[in-house]
């Protein structure tokens, strides 16, 4: 199965495989963690004139984000307490990239 996304001003749609999240040509999607994190870092540069996350691992930045960690903990606990099963974690290696 495939998914389609469009980005304002981009001019072309992107077709991705829903089971992998990659584009049909196997390239990373513009919606992947790395691409979105890079865009967020670029936005930080526009707003603050610095790229505060450049060179740091995405994994470390997520660990340092206390609001994110609190929200994730609540989500995991609520999944379990409401009988919706266990939160399935992904391999830590998935977040071991920097921009």
Short mmCIF file of N, CA, C and O in Angstrom, two decimals, residues 15-49:
data_model
loop_
_atom_site.label_atom_id
_atom_site.label_comp_id
_atom_site.label_asym_id
_atom_site.label_seq_id
_atom_site.Cartn_x
_atom_site.Cartn_y
_atom_site.Cartn_z
N UNK A 15 5.44 9.81 -3.09
CA UNK A 15 4.74 8.54 -2.88
C UNK A 15 5.62 7.66 -2.00
O UNK A 15 6.79 7.43 -2.32
N UNK A 16 5.05 7.22 -0.88
CA UNK A 16 5.81 6.40 0.06
C UNK A 16 5.14 5.04 0.24
O UNK A 16 3.93 4.89 0.04
N UNK A 17 5.94 4.07 0.63
CA UNK A 17 5.43 2.75 1.00
C UNK A 17 4.99 2.83 2.45
O UNK A 17 5.78 3.22 3.31
N UNK A 18 3.76 2.46 2.73
CA UNK A 18 3.25 2.60 4.09
C UNK A 18 3.89 1.60 5.06
O UNK A 18 3.93 1.86 6.26
N UNK A 19 4.43 0.51 4.56
CA UNK A 19 5.03 -0.48 5.47
C UNK A 19 6.46 -0.11 5.88
O UNK A 19 6.96 -0.59 6.89
N UNK A 20 7.13 0.76 5.10
CA UNK A 20 8.50 1.14 5.44
C UNK A 20 8.66 2.63 5.69
O UNK A 20 9.60 3.06 6.36
N UNK A 21 7.77 3.44 5.15
CA UNK A 21 7.90 4.89 5.27
C UNK A 21 8.86 5.48 4.26
O UNK A 21 9.02 6.69 4.19
N UNK A 22 9.49 4.64 3.46
CA UNK A 22 10.41 5.13 2.44
C UNK A 22 9.66 5.42 1.15
O UNK A 22 8.58 4.89 0.92
N UNK A 23 10.27 6.24 0.32
CA UNK A 23 9.70 6.51 -0.99
C UNK A 23 9.72 5.24 -1.83
O UNK A 23 10.47 4.31 -1.55
N UNK A 24 8.91 5.22 -2.86
CA UNK A 24 8.85 4.03 -3.70
C UNK A 24 10.18 3.72 -4.37
O UNK A 24 10.46 2.59 -4.72
N UNK A 25 11.05 4.74 -4.51
CA UNK A 25 12.38 4.50 -5.07
C UNK A 25 13.42 4.16 -3.99
O UNK A 25 14.61 4.14 -4.25
N UNK A 26 12.94 3.89 -2.74
CA UNK A 26 13.75 3.52 -1.58
C UNK A 26 14.53 4.67 -0.95
O UNK A 26 15.29 4.47 -0.02
N UNK A 27 14.34 5.89 -1.43
CA UNK A 27 15.01 7.03 -0.81
C UNK A 27 14.23 7.44 0.44
O UNK A 27 13.05 7.14 0.57
N UNK A 28 14.89 8.12 1.40
CA UNK A 28 14.17 8.56 2.60
C UNK A 28 13.10 9.59 2.25
O UNK A 28 13.27 10.42 1.38
N UNK A 29 11.99 9.51 2.94
CA UNK A 29 10.89 10.45 2.73
C UNK A 29 11.22 11.81 3.32
O UNK A 29 11.98 11.92 4.28
N UNK A 30 10.61 12.84 2.79
CA UNK A 30 10.78 14.17 3.38
C UNK A 30 10.06 14.26 4.72
O UNK A 30 10.18 15.23 5.44
N UNK A 31 9.29 13.22 5.07
CA UNK A 31 8.62 13.16 6.36
C UNK A 31 9.36 12.29 7.38
O UNK A 31 8.87 12.09 8.49
N UNK A 32 10.54 11.79 7.02
CA UNK A 32 11.29 10.95 7.96
C UNK A 32 11.85 11.81 9.10
O UNK A 32 11.95 13.04 9.00
N UNK A 33 12.20 11.17 10.20
CA UNK A 33 12.71 11.88 11.38
C UNK A 33 13.87 12.79 11.03
O UNK A 33 13.94 13.93 11.48
N UNK A 34 14.80 12.29 10.26
CA UNK A 34 15.99 13.06 9.92
C UNK A 34 15.64 14.33 9.14
O UNK A 34 16.15 15.41 9.44
N UNK A 35 14.75 14.20 8.17
CA UNK A 35 14.37 15.36 7.35
C UNK A 35 13.60 16.39 8.19
O UNK A 35 13.87 17.59 8.09
N UNK A 36 12.67 15.93 9.01
CA UNK A 36 11.89 16.86 9.84
C UNK A 36 12.78 17.52 10.89
O UNK A 36 12.64 18.71 11.17
N UNK A 37 13.70 16.76 11.47
CA UNK A 37 14.62 17.32 12.46
C UNK A 37 15.52 18.37 11.82
O UNK A 37 15.79 19.42 12.39
N UNK A 38 15.96 18.10 10.61
CA UNK A 38 16.80 19.05 9.89
C UNK A 38 16.03 20.35 9.62
O UNK A 38 16.56 21.46 9.81
N UNK A 39 14.78 20.23 9.20
CA UNK A 39 13.96 21.42 8.95
C UNK A 39 13.72 22.19 10.25
O UNK A 39 13.75 23.42 10.26
N UNK A 40 13.50 21.48 11.35
CA UNK A 40 13.31 22.13 12.64
C UNK A 40 14.58 22.89 13.03
O UNK A 40 14.52 24.04 13.48
N UNK A 41 15.72 22.28 12.83
CA UNK A 41 16.99 22.93 13.15
C UNK A 41 17.21 24.16 12.28
O UNK A 41 17.69 25.19 12.74
N UNK A 42 16.83 24.08 11.00
CA UNK A 42 16.93 25.24 10.12
C UNK A 42 16.01 26.37 10.59
O UNK A 42 16.39 27.55 10.54
N UNK A 43 14.82 26.02 11.06
CA UNK A 43 13.90 27.02 11.59
C UNK A 43 14.49 27.69 12.83
O UNK A 43 14.38 28.90 13.00
N UNK A 44 15.13 26.90 13.68
CA UNK A 44 15.78 27.47 14.87
C UNK A 44 16.82 28.50 14.46
O UNK A 44 16.97 29.54 15.11
N UNK A 45 17.53 28.24 13.37
CA UNK A 45 18.55 29.18 12.89
C UNK A 45 17.89 30.49 12.46
O UNK A 45 18.41 31.57 12.74
N UNK A 46 16.75 30.42 11.81
CA UNK A 46 16.05 31.62 11.37
C UNK A 46 15.58 32.43 12.59
O UNK A 46 15.72 33.66 12.62
N UNK A 47 15.06 31.75 13.59
CA UNK A 47 14.49 32.42 14.76
C UNK A 47 15.58 32.91 15.73
O UNK A 47 15.49 34.01 16.25
N UNK A 48 16.59 32.08 15.97
CA UNK A 48 17.58 32.40 17.01
C UNK A 48 18.96 32.72 16.47
O UNK A 48 19.86 33.02 17.24
N UNK A 49 19.15 32.58 15.17
CA UNK A 49 20.45 32.79 14.51
C UNK A 49 21.49 31.74 14.92
O UNK A 49 22.69 31.96 14.79
#
